[in-house]
Amino acid sequence: MKLKFSFLLLLLIFGISFSQSKTDLAAADKINKYADRIDKDSSRAKYTFEIPVKGKLIRYEYEKEGNEIIKMTRKWDENNGKYTDTYSDYFLLKNEAKVLALQSITYKNKSDATDIGGWNCKFWIKNDRVINMTSLGHGKTERDDWDYELELKENFSYMLKTVKNFDQKLSQKK
């Protein structure tokens, strides 16, 4: 009897785990469809601005549908000896909540401007929680101490605040 109960409990645990991952994969698929729709529509207002921060120039780009910010990106270069490292953060928003995020670093050889490698990570987000992620290359994902959810929250909050401040100033000029 105990063996049957243990077996049923084990099946229940694995069934719940599997159904959760199926739910997350379905949510990620829904996010992908939303991202595809957004990417195919070029009718949105697009804005660009640059901010100097600690000796580097950070370029922001964002897109709006009506009054809603739905995409935002920031990019900057850092000198790394013989190489230039280009950092990029991207967020796709829905109702001012992040649903998709991309982080990347591209390493370029300064002598011939050839990309020599890089790292990127893609995050699918639901209810402010990462539900799926993929990564390519060598980078932060190899570090045991990387708290990607905290970093995403901090980057998102900072970027959204920066973009909203610029957008508000832009609206006041009109």
Coordinates of N, CA, C and O in Angstrom, one line a residue:
M1 N 0.8 -1.2 0.0 CA 0.0 0.0 0.0 C 0.9 1.3 0.0 O 0.6 2.2 -0.7
K2 N 1.9 1.3 0.8 CA 2.8 2.4 0.9 C 3.5 2.6 -0.4 O 3.8 3.7 -0.9
L3 N 3.9 1.5 -1.1 CA 4.6 1.6 -2.4 C 3.6 2.2 -3.4 O 4.1 3.1 -4.2
K4 N 2.4 1.8 -3.4 CA 1.4 2.4 -4.4 C 1.2 3.9 -4.1 O 1.2 4.7 -5.0
F5 N 1.1 4.3 -2.8 CA 0.9 5.7 -2.5 C 2.2 6.5 -2.9 O 2.0 7.6 -3.4
S6 N 3.3 6.0 -2.6 CA 4.6 6.7 -3.0 C 4.7 6.8 -4.5 O 5.1 7.9 -5.0
F7 N 4.3 5.8 -5.2 CA 4.3 5.9 -6.7 C 3.3 6.9 -7.2 O 3.6 7.8 -8.1
L8 N 2.1 7.0 -6.6 CA 1.1 8.0 -7.0 C 1.6 9.4 -6.7 O 1.4 10.3 -7.4
L9 N 2.2 9.5 -5.5 CA 2.7 10.8 -5.1 C 3.8 11.3 -6.1 O 3.8 12.5 -6.5
L10 N 4.7 10.4 -6.4 CA 5.7 10.7 -7.4 C 5.2 11.1 -8.7 O 5.6 12.1 -9.3
L11 N 4.2 10.4 -9.2 CA 3.5 10.7 -10.5 C 2.8 12.1 -10.4 O 2.9 12.9 -11.3
L12 N 2.2 12.4 -9.3 CA 1.6 13.7 -9.1 C 2.6 14.8 -9.1 O 2.4 15.9 -9.8
I13 N 3.7 14.6 -8.4 CA 4.7 15.7 -8.4 C 5.3 15.9 -9.8 O 5.4 17.1 -10.3
F14 N 5.6 14.9 -10.5 CA 6.1 15.0 -11.9 C 5.1 15.6 -12.8 O 5.4 16.4 -13.7
G15 N 3.8 15.2 -12.6 CA 2.7 15.7 -13.5 C 2.6 17.2 -13.3 O 2.4 18.0 -14.2
I16 N 2.6 17.7 -12.0 CA 2.5 19.1 -11.7 C 3.7 19.9 -12.3 O 3.5 20.9 -13.0
S17 N 4.9 19.3 -12.2 CA 6.1 20.0 -12.7 C 6.0 20.1 -14.2 O 6.3 21.1 -14.8
F18 N 5.5 19.0 -14.9 CA 5.4 19.0 -16.3 C 4.4 20.0 -16.8 O 4.6 20.7 -17.8
S19 N 3.2 20.0 -16.1 CA 2.2 20.9 -16.5 C 2.6 22.4 -16.3 O 2.2 23.2 -17.1
Q20 N 3.4 22.7 -15.3 CA 3.9 24.0 -15.1 C 4.8 24.4 -16.3 O 4.7 25.5 -16.9
S21 N 5.6 23.5 -16.7 CA 6.5 23.9 -17.8 C 5.7 24.0 -19.1 O 6.0 24.8 -20.0
K22 N 4.7 23.2 -19.3 CA 3.8 23.3 -20.5 C 3.1 24.7 -20.5 O 3.0 25.4 -21.5
T23 N 2.7 25.1 -19.3 CA 2.0 26.4 -19.1 C 3.0 27.5 -19.5 O 2.6 28.5 -20.2
D24 N 4.2 27.4 -19.0 CA 5.2 28.4 -19.3 C 5.6 28.5 -20.7 O 5.8 29.5 -21.3
L25 N 5.7 27.3 -21.4 CA 6.0 27.3 -22.8 C 4.9 27.9 -23.6 O 5.1 28.6 -24.6
A26 N 3.6 27.6 -23.2 CA 2.5 28.2 -23.9 C 2.5 29.8 -23.7 O 2.3 30.5 -24.7
A27 N 2.9 30.2 -22.5 CA 3.0 31.7 -22.3 C 4.1 32.3 -23.1 O 4.0 33.4 -23.7
A28 N 5.3 31.6 -23.2 CA 6.4 32.0 -24.0 C 6.0 32.1 -25.5 O 6.3 33.0 -26.2
D29 N 5.2 31.1 -26.0 CA 4.7 31.1 -27.4 C 3.8 32.3 -27.6 O 3.9 33.0 -28.6
K30 N 3.0 32.6 -26.7 CA 2.1 33.8 -26.8 C 2.9 35.1 -26.8 O 2.6 36.0 -27.6
I31 N 4.0 35.2 -26.0 CA 4.9 36.3 -26.0 C 5.5 36.4 -27.4 O 5.6 37.5 -28.0
N32 N 6.0 35.3 -28.0 CA 6.6 35.3 -29.3 C 5.7 35.8 -30.4 O 6.1 36.6 -31.2
K33 N 4.4 35.4 -30.3 CA 3.4 35.9 -31.3 C 3.2 37.4 -31.1 O 3.1 38.1 -32.1
Y34 N 3.2 37.9 -29.9 CA 3.0 39.3 -29.6 C 4.2 40.1 -30.2 O 4.1 41.1 -30.9
A35 N 5.4 39.5 -29.9 CA 6.7 40.2 -30.4 C 6.7 40.2 -32.0 O 7.1 41.2 -32.6
D36 N 6.3 39.1 -32.6 CA 6.2 39.1 -34.1 C 5.2 40.2 -34.6 O 5.5 40.9 -35.6
R37 N 4.1 40.3 -34.0 CA 3.1 41.3 -34.4 C 3.7 42.7 -34.2 O 3.6 43.5 -35.1
I38 N 4.3 43.0 -33.1 CA 4.9 44.3 -32.9 C 6.0 44.5 -33.9 O 6.1 45.6 -34.5
D39 N 6.9 43.6 -34.2 CA 8.0 43.7 -35.1 C 7.5 44.0 -36.5 O 8.2 44.7 -37.3
K40 N 6.4 43.4 -36.9 CA 5.9 43.6 -38.3 C 5.2 44.9 -38.5 O 5.0 45.3 -39.6
D41 N 4.8 45.6 -37.4 CA 4.1 46.8 -37.6 C 5.1 48.0 -37.5 O 5.6 48.2 -36.4
S42 N 5.2 48.7 -38.6 CA 6.2 49.8 -38.6 C 5.5 51.2 -38.4 O 6.2 52.2 -38.6
S43 N 4.3 51.2 -38.1 CA 3.5 52.4 -38.0 C 3.7 53.2 -36.7 O 3.2 54.3 -36.6
R44 N 4.4 52.6 -35.7 CA 4.5 53.3 -34.4 C 5.5 54.4 -34.5 O 6.4 54.5 -35.3
A45 N 5.3 55.4 -33.5 CA 6.3 56.5 -33.4 C 7.5 55.9 -32.7 O 7.5 55.2 -31.8
K46 N 8.7 56.4 -33.3 CA 10.0 55.9 -32.9 C 10.8 57.1 -32.4 O 10.8 58.2 -33.1
Y47 N 11.5 57.0 -31.3 CA 12.3 58.1 -30.8 C 13.7 57.6 -30.4 O 13.9 56.4 -30.0
T48 N 14.7 58.5 -30.5 CA 16.1 58.2 -30.2 C 16.7 59.3 -29.4 O 16.4 60.5 -29.7
F49 N 17.5 59.0 -28.4 CA 18.2 60.1 -27.7 C 19.5 59.4 -27.1 O 19.6 58.2 -27.0
E50 N 20.4 60.3 -26.8 CA 21.7 59.8 -26.2 C 22.0 60.6 -24.9 O 21.6 61.8 -24.8
I51 N 22.6 59.8 -23.9 CA 22.9 60.4 -22.6 C 24.4 60.0 -22.3 O 24.7 58.9 -22.3
P52 N 25.2 61.0 -22.0 CA 26.5 60.7 -21.6 C 26.5 60.3 -20.1 O 25.9 60.9 -19.3
V53 N 27.2 59.1 -19.9 CA 27.2 58.6 -18.5 C 28.6 58.0 -18.3 O 29.1 57.1 -19.0
K54 N 29.3 58.6 -17.3 CA 30.7 58.1 -16.9 C 31.6 57.8 -18.1 O 32.1 56.7 -18.3
G55 N 31.8 58.8 -18.9 CA 32.7 58.7 -20.0 C 32.2 57.9 -21.2 O 33.0 57.6 -22.2
K56 N 31.0 57.5 -21.3 CA 30.5 56.7 -22.4 C 29.1 57.4 -22.8 O 28.5 58.1 -22.1
L57 N 28.8 57.1 -24.1 CA 27.5 57.7 -24.6 C 26.5 56.5 -24.7 O 26.8 55.6 -25.5
I58 N 25.4 56.6 -24.0 CA 24.4 55.6 -24.1 C 23.3 56.0 -25.0 O 22.7 57.1 -24.8
R59 N 23.0 55.2 -26.0 CA 22.0 55.5 -27.0 C 20.7 54.8 -26.6 O 20.7 53.5 -26.5
Y60 N 19.6 55.5 -26.5 CA 18.3 54.9 -26.2 C 17.4 55.0 -27.4 O 17.5 56.0 -28.1
E61 N 16.6 54.0 -27.6 CA 15.6 54.0 -28.7 C 14.3 53.5 -28.0 O 14.4 52.5 -27.2
Y62 N 13.2 54.0 -28.4 CA 12.0 53.5 -27.9 C 10.8 53.7 -28.9 O 10.9 54.6 -29.8
E63 N 9.8 52.9 -28.8 CA 8.7 53.0 -29.7 C 7.4 53.1 -28.8 O 7.3 52.5 -27.7
K64 N 6.4 53.8 -29.4 CA 5.1 54.0 -28.7 C 4.0 53.6 -29.6 O 4.0 53.9 -30.8
E65 N 2.9 53.0 -29.0 CA 1.6 52.9 -29.6 C 0.7 53.8 -28.9 O 0.4 53.5 -27.7
G66 N 0.3 54.9 -29.5 CA -0.5 55.8 -28.7 C 0.4 56.4 -27.6 O 1.5 56.9 -27.9
N67 N 0.0 56.4 -26.4 CA 0.7 56.9 -25.3 C 1.5 55.8 -24.6 O 2.2 56.0 -23.6
E68 N 1.4 54.5 -25.1 CA 2.1 53.4 -24.4 C 3.4 53.1 -25.0 O 3.6 52.9 -26.2
I69 N 4.5 53.1 -24.1 CA 5.8 52.6 -24.6 C 5.8 51.1 -24.7 O 5.4 50.4 -23.8
I70 N 6.1 50.6 -25.9 CA 6.1 49.1 -26.1 C 7.4 48.5 -26.3 O 7.5 47.3 -26.2
K71 N 8.4 49.3 -26.7 CA 9.8 48.8 -26.9 C 10.8 49.8 -26.4 O 10.6 51.0 -26.6
M72 N 11.9 49.3 -25.8 CA 12.9 50.2 -25.5 C 14.3 49.5 -25.5 O 14.3 48.3 -25.1
T73 N 15.3 50.2 -26.0 CA 16.6 49.6 -26.1 C 17.6 50.6 -25.7 O 17.4 51.8 -25.9
R74 N 18.7 50.1 -25.1 CA 19.9 51.0 -24.9 C 21.1 50.3 -25.3 O 21.2 49.0 -25.2
K75 N 22.1 51.0 -25.8 CA 23.3 50.5 -26.3 C 24.5 51.4 -26.0 O 24.3 52.6 -26.0
W76 N 25.6 50.8 -25.7 CA 26.8 51.6 -25.5 C 28.1 50.8 -25.7 O 28.0 49.5 -25.7
D77 N 29.2 51.5 -26.0 CA 30.4 50.8 -26.3 C 31.4 51.1 -25.1 O 31.4 52.1 -24.5
E78 N 32.2 50.0 -24.8 CA 33.3 50.2 -23.8 C 34.6 49.7 -24.4 O 34.6 48.7 -25.2
N79 N 35.6 50.5 -24.1 CA 37.0 50.2 -24.6 C 37.5 49.0 -23.8 O 37.5 49.0 -22.6
N80 N 38.0 48.0 -24.5 CA 38.6 46.8 -23.8 C 39.9 46.5 -24.5 O 40.1 45.4 -25.1
G81 N 40.9 47.4 -24.4 CA 42.2 47.2 -25.0 C 42.1 47.2 -26.5 O 41.7 48.2 -27.1
K82 N 42.4 46.0 -27.1 CA 42.4 45.9 -28.6 C 40.9 45.7 -29.1 O 40.7 45.6 -30.3
Y83 N 40.0 45.7 -28.2 CA 38.6 45.4 -28.6 C 37.6 46.5 -28.1 O 37.9 47.2 -27.2
T84 N 36.5 46.5 -28.8 CA 35.4 47.4 -28.3 C 34.3 46.4 -28.0 O 33.9 45.6 -28.8
D85 N 33.8 46.5 -26.8 CA 32.6 45.7 -26.3 C 31.4 46.5 -26.4 O 31.3 47.6 -25.9
T86 N 30.4 46.1 -27.2 CA 29.1 46.7 -27.3 C 28.1 46.0 -26.5 O 27.8 44.8 -26.7
Y87 N 27.5 46.8 -25.6 CA 26.5 46.2 -24.7 C 25.1 46.7 -25.1 O 25.0 47.8 -25.6
S88 N 24.1 45.8 -25.0 CA 22.8 46.1 -25.4 C 21.8 45.5 -24.5 O 21.9 44.3 -24.1
D89 N 20.7 46.3 -24.1 CA 19.6 45.8 -23.4 C 18.3 46.2 -24.2 O 18.2 47.3 -24.7
Y90 N 17.4 45.2 -24.3 CA 16.2 45.4 -25.0 C 15.0 44.9 -24.1 O 15.1 43.8 -23.5
F91 N 13.9 45.7 -24.1 CA 12.7 45.2 -23.4 C 11.5 45.4 -24.4 O 11.4 46.5 -25.0
L92 N 10.7 44.4 -24.4 CA 9.4 44.5 -25.1 C 8.3 44.6 -23.9 O 8.4 43.8 -23.0
L93 N 7.4 45.6 -24.0 CA 6.5 45.8 -23.0 C 5.1 45.6 -23.4 O 4.8 45.8 -24.6
K94 N 4.2 45.2 -22.5 CA 2.8 45.1 -22.8 C 2.1 45.7 -21.5 O 2.4 45.1 -20.4
N95 N 1.3 46.7 -21.7 CA 0.7 47.4 -20.5 C 1.7 47.8 -19.5 O 1.6 47.7 -18.3
E96 N 2.9 48.4 -20.0 CA 4.0 48.9 -19.2 C 4.7 47.8 -18.3 O 5.4 48.1 -17.4
A97 N 4.4 46.6 -18.6 CA 5.1 45.5 -18.0 C 6.1 44.8 -19.0 O 5.7 44.6 -20.1
K98 N 7.2 44.4 -18.5 CA 8.1 43.7 -19.4 C 7.6 42.3 -19.7 O 7.2 41.6 -18.8
V99 N 7.7 41.9 -20.9 CA 7.3 40.5 -21.3 C 8.4 39.8 -22.0 O 8.4 38.5 -22.1
L100 N 9.4 40.5 -22.6 CA 10.5 39.9 -23.3 C 11.7 40.8 -23.1 O 11.6 42.0 -23.1
A101 N 12.9 40.2 -22.8 CA 14.1 41.0 -22.6 C 15.2 40.3 -23.3 O 15.3 39.0 -23.4
L102 N 16.1 41.1 -23.9 CA 17.4 40.6 -24.5 C 18.5 41.4 -23.9 O 18.5 42.6 -23.8
Q103 N 19.6 40.6 -23.6 CA 20.8 41.3 -23.2 C 21.9 40.7 -24.2 O 21.9 39.5 -24.5
S104 N 22.8 41.6 -24.6 CA 23.9 41.0 -25.4 C 25.2 41.9 -25.2 O 25.1 43.0 -24.8
I105 N 26.3 41.2 -25.5 CA 27.6 41.9 -25.6 C 28.3 41.3 -26.9 O 28.3 40.1 -27.1
T106 N 28.7 42.3 -27.7 CA 29.4 41.9 -28.9 C 30.8 42.4 -28.8 O 31.0 43.6 -28.5
Y107 N 31.8 41.6 -29.1 CA 33.2 42.0 -29.0 C 33.7 42.2 -30.4 O 33.6 41.4 -31.3
K108 N 34.3 43.4 -30.7 CA 34.8 43.8 -32.0 C 36.3 44.1 -31.9 O 36.7 44.8 -31.0
N109 N 37.0 43.6 -32.9 CA 38.4 43.8 -33.0 C 38.6 45.3 -33.5 O 38.0 45.6 -34.6
K110 N 39.3 46.1 -32.8 CA 39.4 47.5 -33.2 C 40.2 47.7 -34.5 O 39.9 48.6 -35.3
S111 N 41.1 46.8 -34.8 CA 42.0 47.0 -36.0 C 41.2 46.8 -37.3 O 41.5 47.4 -38.3
D112 N 40.2 45.9 -37.3 CA 39.5 45.7 -38.6 C 38.0 45.7 -38.4 O 37.2 45.4 -39.3
A113 N 37.5 46.1 -37.2 CA 36.0 46.2 -36.9 C 35.3 44.9 -37.1 O 34.1 44.9 -37.4
T114 N 36.0 43.8 -37.0 CA 35.3 42.5 -37.2 C 34.7 42.0 -35.8 O 35.4 42.1 -34.8
D115 N 33.5 41.5 -35.9 CA 32.9 40.9 -34.7 C 33.7 39.6 -34.4 O 33.8 38.8 -35.3
I116 N 34.2 39.5 -33.2 CA 35.0 38.2 -32.9 C 34.2 37.3 -32.0 O 34.7 36.3 -31.5
G117 N 33.0 37.7 -31.6 CA 32.3 36.8 -30.7 C 31.3 37.7 -29.9 O 31.2 38.9 -30.1
G118 N 30.7 37.0 -29.0 CA 29.8 37.7 -28.1 C 29.0 36.8 -27.2 O 29.2 35.6 -27.2
W119 N 28.0 37.4 -26.6 CA 27.1 36.6 -25.7 C 25.8 37.3 -25.8 O 25.7 38.5 -26.0
N120 N 24.7 36.5 -25.7 CA 23.4 37.0 -25.6 C 22.5 36.1 -24.8 O 22.7 34.9 -24.7
C121 N 21.5 36.7 -24.3 CA 20.5 36.0 -23.5 C 19.1 36.5 -23.7 O 19.0 37.8 -23.8
K122 N 18.2 35.7 -23.9 CA 16.8 36.1 -24.2 C 15.9 35.6 -23.0 O 16.0 34.4 -22.6
F123 N 15.1 36.4 -22.5 CA 14.2 36.1 -21.4 C 12.8 36.3 -21.7 O 12.4 37.4 -22.2
W124 N 11.9 35.3 -21.4 CA 10.5 35.5 -21.6 C 10.0 35.7 -20.1 O 10.3 35.0 -19.2
I125 N 9.1 36.7 -20.0 CA 8.7 37.1 -18.6 C 7.2 37.2 -18.5 O 6.5 37.7 -19.4
K126 N 6.7 36.6 -17.4 CA 5.3 36.7 -17.2 C 5.1 37.0 -15.7 O 5.7 36.4 -14.8
N127 N 4.2 38.0 -15.4 CA 4.0 38.5 -14.0 C 5.3 38.8 -13.3 O 5.5 38.4 -12.1
D128 N 6.2 39.5 -14.0 CA 7.5 39.9 -13.4 C 8.4 38.7 -13.0 O 9.2 38.9 -12.1
R129 N 8.2 37.6 -13.6 CA 9.0 36.4 -13.3 C 9.5 35.8 -14.6 O 8.7 35.7 -15.6
V130 N 10.8 35.5 -14.7 CA 11.3 34.8 -15.9 C 10.8 33.4 -16.0 O 10.9 32.6 -15.0
I131 N 10.1 33.1 -17.1 CA 9.5 31.8 -17.3 C 10.3 30.9 -18.2 O 10.1 29.7 -18.2
N132 N 11.2 31.5 -19.0 CA 12.0 30.8 -19.9 C 13.2 31.7 -20.3 O 13.1 32.9 -20.3
M133 N 14.3 31.1 -20.6 CA 15.5 31.8 -21.1 C 16.4 30.9 -21.9 O 16.4 29.7 -21.8
T134 N 17.1 31.6 -22.9 CA 18.0 30.9 -23.7 C 19.3 31.8 -23.7 O 19.2 33.0 -23.6
S135 N 20.4 31.2 -23.9 CA 21.7 31.9 -23.9 C 22.6 31.3 -24.9 O 22.7 30.1 -25.1
L136 N 23.4 32.2 -25.6 CA 24.4 31.7 -26.6 C 25.7 32.4 -26.2 O 25.7 33.6 -26.0
G137 N 26.8 31.7 -26.3 CA 28.1 32.3 -26.1 C 28.5 32.3 -24.7 O 27.9 31.8 -23.8
H138 N 29.7 32.9 -24.4 CA 30.3 32.9 -23.1 C 30.0 34.3 -22.4 O 30.3 35.3 -23.0
G139 N 29.4 34.3 -21.3 CA 29.0 35.5 -20.6 C 28.5 35.3 -19.2 O 28.8 34.3 -18.6
K140 N 27.6 36.2 -18.8 CA 27.1 36.2 -17.5 C 26.4 34.9 -17.1 O 26.4 34.5 -15.9
T141 N 25.8 34.2 -18.0 CA 25.1 32.9 -17.7 C 26.0 31.9 -17.1 O 25.6 30.9 -16.5
E142 N 27.3 32.0 -17.3 CA 28.3 31.0 -16.8 C 28.6 31.3 -15.3 O 29.3 30.5 -14.7
R143 N 28.2 32.5 -14.8 CA 28.5 32.8 -13.4 C 27.5 32.3 -12.5 O 26.3 32.5 -12.7
D144 N 27.9 31.6 -11.4 CA 26.9 31.1 -10.4 C 26.3 32.2 -9.6 O 25.2 32.0 -9.1
D145 N 26.9 33.3 -9.5 CA 26.4 34.4 -8.6 C 25.5 35.4 -9.4 O 25.1 36.4 -8.8
W146 N 25.2 35.2 -10.7 CA 24.4 36.1 -11.5 C 22.9 36.0 -11.1 O 22.3 35.0 -11.3
D147 N 22.4 37.0 -10.6 CA 20.9 37.1 -10.3 C 20.2 37.8 -11.4 O 20.0 39.0 -11.4
Y148 N 19.9 37.1 -12.5 CA 19.4 37.7 -13.7 C 18.0 38.4 -13.4 O 17.8 39.4 -14.1
E149 N 17.2 37.8 -12.6 CA 15.9 38.4 -12.3 C 16.1 39.8 -11.7 O 15.4 40.8 -12.1
L150 N 17.0 39.9 -10.7 CA 17.2 41.2 -10.1 C 17.8 42.2 -11.1 O 17.4 43.3 -11.2
E151 N 18.8 41.7 -11.9 CA 19.4 42.6 -12.9 C 18.3 43.1 -13.9 O 18.3 44.3 -14.3
L152 N 17.5 42.2 -14.4 CA 16.4 42.6 -15.3 C 15.5 43.6 -14.7 O 15.1 44.6 -15.3
K153 N 15.1 43.4 -13.4 CA 14.2 44.4 -12.8 C 14.9 45.8 -12.6 O 14.3 46.8 -12.9
E154 N 16.1 45.8 -12.2 CA 16.9 47.0 -12.1 C 17.1 47.7 -13.4 O 16.8 48.9 -13.5
N155 N 17.5 47.0 -14.4 CA 17.7 47.6 -15.7 C 16.4 48.1 -16.3 O 16.3 49.2 -16.9
F156 N 15.3 47.3 -16.2 CA 14.0 47.7 -16.7 C 13.5 49.0 -16.0 O 13.1 50.0 -16.6
S157 N 13.6 49.0 -14.7 CA 13.2 50.2 -13.9 C 13.9 51.5 -14.3 O 13.3 52.5 -14.6
Y158 N 15.3 51.3 -14.4 CA 16.1 52.5 -14.8 C 15.8 52.9 -16.2 O 15.6 54.1 -16.4
M159 N 15.7 52.0 -17.1 CA 15.5 52.4 -18.5 C 14.1 53.0 -18.7 O 14.0 54.0 -19.4
L160 N 13.1 52.4 -18.1 CA 11.7 53.0 -18.2 C 11.7 54.4 -17.6 O 11.1 55.3 -18.2
K161 N 12.3 54.6 -16.5 CA 12.3 55.9 -15.9 C 13.0 56.9 -16.8 O 12.5 58.0 -17.0
T162 N 14.2 56.5 -17.4 CA 14.9 57.4 -18.3 C 14.1 57.7 -19.5 O 14.1 58.9 -19.9
V163 N 13.5 56.7 -20.1 CA 12.7 56.9 -21.3 C 11.5 57.8 -21.0 O 11.2 58.7 -21.8
K164 N 10.8 57.5 -19.9 CA 9.6 58.4 -19.6 C 10.0 59.8 -19.3 O 9.3 60.7 -19.7
N165 N 11.2 60.0 -18.6 CA 11.6 61.4 -18.4 C 11.9 62.1 -19.7 O 11.5 63.3 -19.9
F166 N 12.5 61.4 -20.7 CA 12.8 62.0 -22.0 C 11.5 62.3 -22.7 O 11.3 63.4 -23.3
D167 N 10.6 61.3 -22.7 CA 9.3 61.4 -23.4 C 8.5 62.6 -22.8 O 7.8 63.3 -23.6
Q168 N 8.5 62.7 -21.5 CA 7.8 63.8 -20.9 C 8.3 65.2 -21.3 O 7.6 66.1 -21.6
K169 N 9.7 65.3 -21.3 CA 10.3 66.6 -21.8 C 9.9 66.8 -23.2 O 9.7 68.0 -23.6
L170 N 9.9 65.8 -24.0 CA 9.6 65.9 -25.5 C 8.1 66.4 -25.6 O 7.9 67.2 -26.5
S171 N 7.3 65.8 -24.8 CA 5.8 66.2 -24.9 C 5.6 67.7 -24.5 O 4.8 68.3 -25.0
Q172 N 6.4 68.1 -23.5 CA 6.3 69.5 -23.1 C 6.7 70.5 -24.1 O 6.3 71.6 -24.2
K173 N 7.7 70.1 -25.0 CA 8.2 71.0 -26.0 C 7.2 71.1 -27.2 O 7.3 72.1 -27.9
K174 N 6.3 70.2 -27.3 CA 5.3 70.2 -28.4 C 4.3 71.3 -28.2 O 3.8 71.8 -27.4

